[in-house]
Amino acid sequence: MLVGAGAGLSTAAGLTYSGARFCEHFSDFIEKYDFPDMYSGGFFPFPTEEERWAYWSRHIKINRYDPVPTPLYEQLLELLAEKDLFVLTTNVDHCFQRAGLPKERLFYAQGDYGLWQCSVPCHARTYDNEAQVRCMVAEQRNMRVPAELVPRCPICGAPMTMNLRADDTFVEDEGWHAAAARYQDFVRRHRGSRLILLELGVGGNTPVIIKFPFWRMAAENPHATYACVNLGEACAPAEIAERSVLLDASAADVVDALRG
Ligand SMILES: [Zn+2]
């Protein structure tokens, strides 16, 4: 089984980017800048690095290091435990790995909140950020981290930035390339054989990563079944309609139902 997971899955697990959870952690930033949600906060051009990292350290901590609000990911992996499983995801919160999926079975195509890279970038390496992020959250005052906590590239001294695919400065490091190769290998090994393509909470923002390849794989492989779980956006092209299962539901409801 090949699982493709998008933002809707993490939302269903309680990692919501707006509403009460957003207000609870960012009331000061909301008051000052009037962000509508955490997506917007992530793209905001903060006037200083100190303020930028006060925002980002909180964002990373609550979405990458704090416990996920519900056990949805664990329950999903439990249901899929017997399967020859590989997961492709555009999510950068690493919830699958945190729920116990071996990293050999995961390709996190768009990056990882837990990694930093040089903003230039002058070299193609990434750096674990957990200890520094926790320190920034603890030490920040009035929406600023102390200047000495602003992360700098150890090679060129430029500010570090998130290892997230936003533009062509995204660093694809060794770990990323290894995961990409494992994904390609999984796809190659299952070409023409029985395969379930399970798409969970993939929205319309970046269909070229999961949705379109899944549709193409289903169209090219008569033994493949395309299953799409998506609240409000479950659809499939006509050419694979008879081998598609479309559930207009949230992943949380589907997992609940399957668990009985
Ligand atoms: Zn650098």
Short mmCIF file of C-alpha atoms and ligand atoms in Angstrom, two decimals:
data_model
loop_
_atom_site.label_atom_id
_atom_site.label_comp_id
_atom_site.label_asym_id
_atom_site.label_seq_id
_atom_site.Cartn_x
_atom_site.Cartn_y
_atom_site.Cartn_z
CA MET A 1 0.00 0.00 0.00
CA LEU A 2 1.17 3.47 -0.88
CA VAL A 3 -0.24 6.20 1.37
CA GLY A 4 -0.21 9.83 0.29
CA ALA A 5 -0.92 12.20 3.15
CA GLY A 6 -1.65 15.91 3.02
CA ALA A 7 -2.49 18.74 5.39
CA GLY A 8 -6.01 17.44 6.01
CA LEU A 9 -4.62 14.45 7.89
CA SER A 10 -2.75 16.55 10.42
CA THR A 11 -5.75 18.86 10.77
CA ALA A 12 -7.86 15.78 11.52
CA ALA A 13 -5.27 14.82 14.18
CA GLY A 14 -5.86 18.15 15.91
CA LEU A 15 -2.89 20.09 14.50
CA THR A 16 -5.17 22.91 13.43
CA TYR A 17 -3.53 26.13 12.19
CA SER A 18 -6.35 28.52 13.06
CA GLY A 19 -8.99 29.00 15.72
CA ALA A 20 -8.46 28.32 19.41
CA ARG A 21 -5.10 26.60 19.08
CA PHE A 22 -3.70 29.50 17.05
CA CYS A 23 -5.04 32.11 19.50
CA GLU A 24 -3.73 30.21 22.51
CA HIS A 25 -0.12 30.30 21.31
CA PHE A 26 0.05 33.49 19.25
CA SER A 27 -2.26 36.08 20.85
CA ASP A 28 0.58 38.65 20.98
CA PHE A 29 1.47 38.22 17.30
CA ILE A 30 -2.22 38.29 16.34
CA GLU A 31 -2.67 41.54 18.22
CA LYS A 32 0.36 43.15 16.59
CA TYR A 33 0.09 41.82 13.02
CA ASP A 34 -3.46 40.50 12.71
CA PHE A 35 -2.47 37.14 11.15
CA PRO A 36 -5.51 35.01 10.34
CA ASP A 37 -3.71 31.69 10.94
CA MET A 38 -0.36 29.91 11.26
CA TYR A 39 0.06 29.48 7.50
CA SER A 40 0.09 33.26 7.12
CA GLY A 41 2.39 33.64 10.13
CA GLY A 42 4.91 31.36 8.48
CA PHE A 43 5.11 33.60 5.42
CA PHE A 44 5.13 36.92 7.27
CA PRO A 45 8.16 39.18 6.58
CA PHE A 46 9.15 39.90 10.18
CA PRO A 47 11.19 43.11 10.60
CA THR A 48 13.98 41.42 12.59
CA GLU A 49 15.50 37.97 12.93
CA GLU A 50 14.84 38.12 16.68
CA GLU A 51 11.12 38.50 16.10
CA ARG A 52 11.04 36.02 13.23
CA TRP A 53 12.54 33.33 15.48
CA ALA A 54 10.25 34.16 18.38
CA TYR A 55 7.40 33.33 16.02
CA TRP A 56 8.97 30.33 14.33
CA SER A 57 10.29 28.68 17.48
CA ARG A 58 6.76 28.59 18.89
CA HIS A 59 5.36 27.39 15.57
CA ILE A 60 7.93 24.58 15.36
CA LYS A 61 7.59 23.55 18.98
CA ILE A 62 3.81 23.16 18.97
CA ASN A 63 3.63 21.48 15.55
CA ARG A 64 6.77 19.34 15.58
CA TYR A 65 7.84 18.62 19.17
CA ASP A 66 4.79 18.90 21.45
CA PRO A 67 2.51 15.86 21.61
CA VAL A 68 -0.02 15.63 18.75
CA PRO A 69 -3.51 16.40 20.18
CA THR A 70 -5.09 13.10 19.11
CA PRO A 71 -3.74 9.55 18.50
CA LEU A 72 -5.00 9.52 14.89
CA TYR A 73 -1.60 8.78 13.35
CA GLU A 74 -0.95 5.90 15.77
CA GLN A 75 -4.41 4.47 15.08
CA LEU A 76 -3.91 4.75 11.34
CA LEU A 77 -0.57 2.94 11.50
CA GLU A 78 -2.16 0.25 13.65
CA LEU A 79 -4.79 -0.34 10.95
CA LEU A 80 -2.10 -0.52 8.27
CA ALA A 81 0.34 -2.58 10.32
CA GLU A 82 0.20 -5.74 8.19
CA LYS A 83 0.65 -3.98 4.90
CA ASP A 84 3.72 -3.50 2.75
CA LEU A 85 3.50 0.19 3.48
CA PHE A 86 5.19 3.30 2.17
CA VAL A 87 4.12 6.85 2.99
CA LEU A 88 4.60 9.91 0.80
CA THR A 89 3.67 13.15 2.52
CA THR A 90 3.67 16.88 1.93
CA ASN A 91 3.30 17.41 5.67
CA VAL A 92 6.38 18.78 7.39
CA ASP A 93 5.36 17.96 10.98
CA HIS A 94 6.83 14.44 10.84
CA CYS A 95 3.76 12.96 12.55
CA PHE A 96 4.20 9.56 10.90
CA GLN A 97 7.68 9.09 12.25
CA ARG A 98 6.63 10.40 15.67
CA ALA A 99 3.80 7.80 15.65
CA GLY A 100 6.29 5.00 15.02
CA LEU A 101 6.57 4.63 11.24
CA PRO A 102 10.15 3.56 10.44
CA LYS A 103 11.84 6.38 8.57
CA GLU A 104 12.73 3.94 5.77
CA ARG A 105 9.04 3.93 4.88
CA LEU A 106 8.56 7.69 4.72
CA PHE A 107 9.29 10.34 2.12
CA TYR A 108 8.70 13.88 3.43
CA ALA A 109 8.88 15.62 0.06
CA GLN A 110 8.43 19.21 1.24
CA GLY A 111 10.81 19.31 4.20
CA ASP A 112 10.70 19.01 7.96
CA TYR A 113 9.98 21.58 10.68
CA GLY A 114 12.69 19.85 12.68
CA LEU A 115 15.46 20.90 10.28
CA TRP A 116 17.22 24.14 9.48
CA GLN A 117 19.36 25.01 6.49
CA CYS A 118 21.52 27.92 5.38
CA SER A 119 19.26 30.62 3.88
CA VAL A 120 21.65 31.28 0.96
CA PRO A 121 22.07 28.23 0.80
CA CYS A 122 25.86 27.94 0.64
CA HIS A 123 25.87 24.18 1.26
CA ALA A 124 23.40 21.31 1.06
CA ARG A 125 23.19 20.18 4.66
CA THR A 126 20.41 20.40 7.21
CA TYR A 127 20.62 20.72 10.97
CA ASP A 128 18.39 19.33 13.73
CA ASN A 129 16.86 22.24 15.60
CA GLU A 130 15.08 20.75 18.62
CA ALA A 131 17.41 21.92 21.40
CA GLN A 132 17.74 25.44 19.96
CA VAL A 133 14.00 25.74 19.33
CA ARG A 134 13.20 24.79 22.92
CA CYS A 135 15.75 27.30 24.14
CA MET A 136 14.27 30.08 21.94
CA VAL A 137 10.77 29.39 23.23
CA ALA A 138 11.99 29.49 26.83
CA GLU A 139 14.17 32.60 26.46
CA GLN A 140 11.99 34.87 24.31
CA ARG A 141 10.52 38.05 25.79
CA ASN A 142 8.14 40.55 24.17
CA MET A 143 8.08 38.56 20.93
CA ARG A 144 11.86 38.56 20.53
CA VAL A 145 14.51 35.93 21.09
CA PRO A 146 17.86 37.14 22.44
CA ALA A 147 20.16 38.13 19.54
CA GLU A 148 22.68 35.43 20.44
CA LEU A 149 20.04 32.74 19.84
CA VAL A 150 19.43 33.78 16.21
CA PRO A 151 20.75 30.76 14.28
CA ARG A 152 23.54 31.39 11.80
CA CYS A 153 25.05 29.19 9.12
CA PRO A 154 28.21 27.56 10.52
CA ILE A 155 29.90 27.90 7.10
CA CYS A 156 29.04 31.39 5.78
CA GLY A 157 27.38 33.10 8.76
CA ALA A 158 24.14 33.95 6.92
CA PRO A 159 20.90 33.48 8.87
CA MET A 160 19.58 29.95 8.96
CA THR A 161 16.10 29.28 7.64
CA MET A 162 13.50 26.52 7.74
CA ASN A 163 14.12 23.45 5.58
CA LEU A 164 10.74 23.83 3.88
CA ARG A 165 10.09 23.89 0.16
CA ALA A 166 8.86 27.41 -0.46
CA ASP A 167 11.10 28.32 -3.41
CA ASP A 168 14.25 27.12 -5.19
CA THR A 169 16.49 27.66 -2.14
CA PHE A 170 15.12 24.48 -0.53
CA VAL A 171 18.01 22.21 0.42
CA GLU A 172 17.56 18.58 -0.57
CA ASP A 173 20.10 16.97 1.75
CA GLU A 174 21.38 13.40 1.90
CA GLY A 175 18.45 12.21 4.03
CA TRP A 176 15.96 13.77 1.64
CA HIS A 177 17.61 12.15 -1.40
CA ALA A 178 17.74 8.75 0.35
CA ALA A 179 14.02 9.00 1.17
CA ALA A 180 13.21 10.11 -2.40
CA ALA A 181 15.14 7.13 -3.77
CA ARG A 182 13.29 4.72 -1.47
CA TYR A 183 9.98 6.14 -2.69
CA GLN A 184 11.00 5.74 -6.34
CA ASP A 185 12.12 2.19 -5.58
CA PHE A 186 8.78 1.33 -3.92
CA VAL A 187 6.90 2.66 -6.95
CA ARG A 188 9.13 0.69 -9.33
CA ARG A 189 8.72 -2.57 -7.38
CA HIS A 190 4.92 -2.30 -7.39
CA ARG A 191 4.48 -1.31 -11.02
CA GLY A 192 1.83 -3.60 -12.54
CA SER A 193 1.10 -5.44 -9.28
CA ARG A 194 -1.78 -5.20 -6.85
CA LEU A 195 -1.50 -1.88 -5.07
CA ILE A 196 -3.74 0.34 -3.01
CA LEU A 197 -3.07 4.05 -3.44
CA LEU A 198 -4.57 5.60 -0.32
CA GLU A 199 -4.78 9.38 -0.39
CA LEU A 200 -5.58 11.12 2.91
CA GLY A 201 -6.44 14.79 3.26
CA VAL A 202 -4.60 15.98 0.15
CA GLY A 203 -5.90 19.39 -0.86
CA GLY A 204 -5.64 21.18 -4.17
CA ASN A 205 -2.56 23.28 -3.32
CA THR A 206 0.25 21.02 -4.51
CA PRO A 207 -1.41 18.23 -6.54
CA VAL A 208 1.81 17.47 -8.41
CA ILE A 209 3.38 15.78 -5.36
CA ILE A 210 0.69 13.22 -4.46
CA LYS A 211 -2.65 13.53 -6.25
CA PHE A 212 -1.57 13.63 -9.90
CA PRO A 213 1.08 10.87 -9.54
CA PHE A 214 -1.49 8.68 -7.73
CA TRP A 215 -4.02 9.22 -10.53
CA ARG A 216 -1.36 8.40 -13.14
CA MET A 217 -0.22 5.26 -11.30
CA ALA A 218 -3.83 4.11 -10.98
CA ALA A 219 -4.44 4.76 -14.69
CA GLU A 220 -1.32 2.86 -15.74
CA ASN A 221 -1.82 -0.14 -13.45
CA PRO A 222 -5.01 -2.22 -13.93
CA HIS A 223 -4.37 -3.92 -10.57
CA ALA A 224 -4.26 -0.68 -8.62
CA THR A 225 -7.08 0.79 -6.55
CA TYR A 226 -7.22 4.50 -5.83
CA ALA A 227 -8.81 5.37 -2.48
CA CYS A 228 -9.34 9.02 -1.62
CA VAL A 229 -10.39 10.26 1.80
CA ASN A 230 -11.09 13.96 1.71
CA LEU A 231 -13.73 16.07 3.39
CA GLY A 232 -15.37 18.03 0.56
CA GLU A 233 -12.83 17.25 -2.19
CA ALA A 234 -12.94 13.50 -2.86
CA CYS A 235 -12.77 13.01 -6.61
CA ALA A 236 -11.09 10.98 -9.34
CA PRO A 237 -10.78 11.29 -13.12
CA ALA A 238 -13.27 9.31 -15.22
CA GLU A 239 -10.63 6.93 -16.61
CA ILE A 240 -9.98 5.42 -13.16
CA ALA A 241 -13.52 5.83 -11.80
CA GLU A 242 -14.28 2.12 -11.67
CA ARG A 243 -11.14 1.41 -9.63
CA SER A 244 -11.63 4.35 -7.28
CA VAL A 245 -13.11 4.53 -3.81
CA LEU A 246 -14.03 8.07 -2.85
CA LEU A 247 -14.90 8.95 0.72
CA ASP A 248 -16.15 12.46 1.42
CA ALA A 249 -15.11 12.31 5.07
CA SER A 250 -12.32 13.35 7.40
CA ALA A 251 -9.53 10.83 8.01
CA ALA A 252 -10.46 10.84 11.71
CA ASP A 253 -14.01 9.64 10.96
CA VAL A 254 -12.77 6.96 8.57
CA VAL A 255 -10.21 5.65 11.06
CA ASP A 256 -12.85 5.66 13.81
CA ALA A 257 -15.25 3.68 11.62
CA LEU A 258 -12.58 1.12 10.66
CA ARG A 259 -11.60 0.63 14.30
CA GLY A 260 -15.24 -0.20 15.02
ZN ZN B 1 25.76 29.30 4.55
#
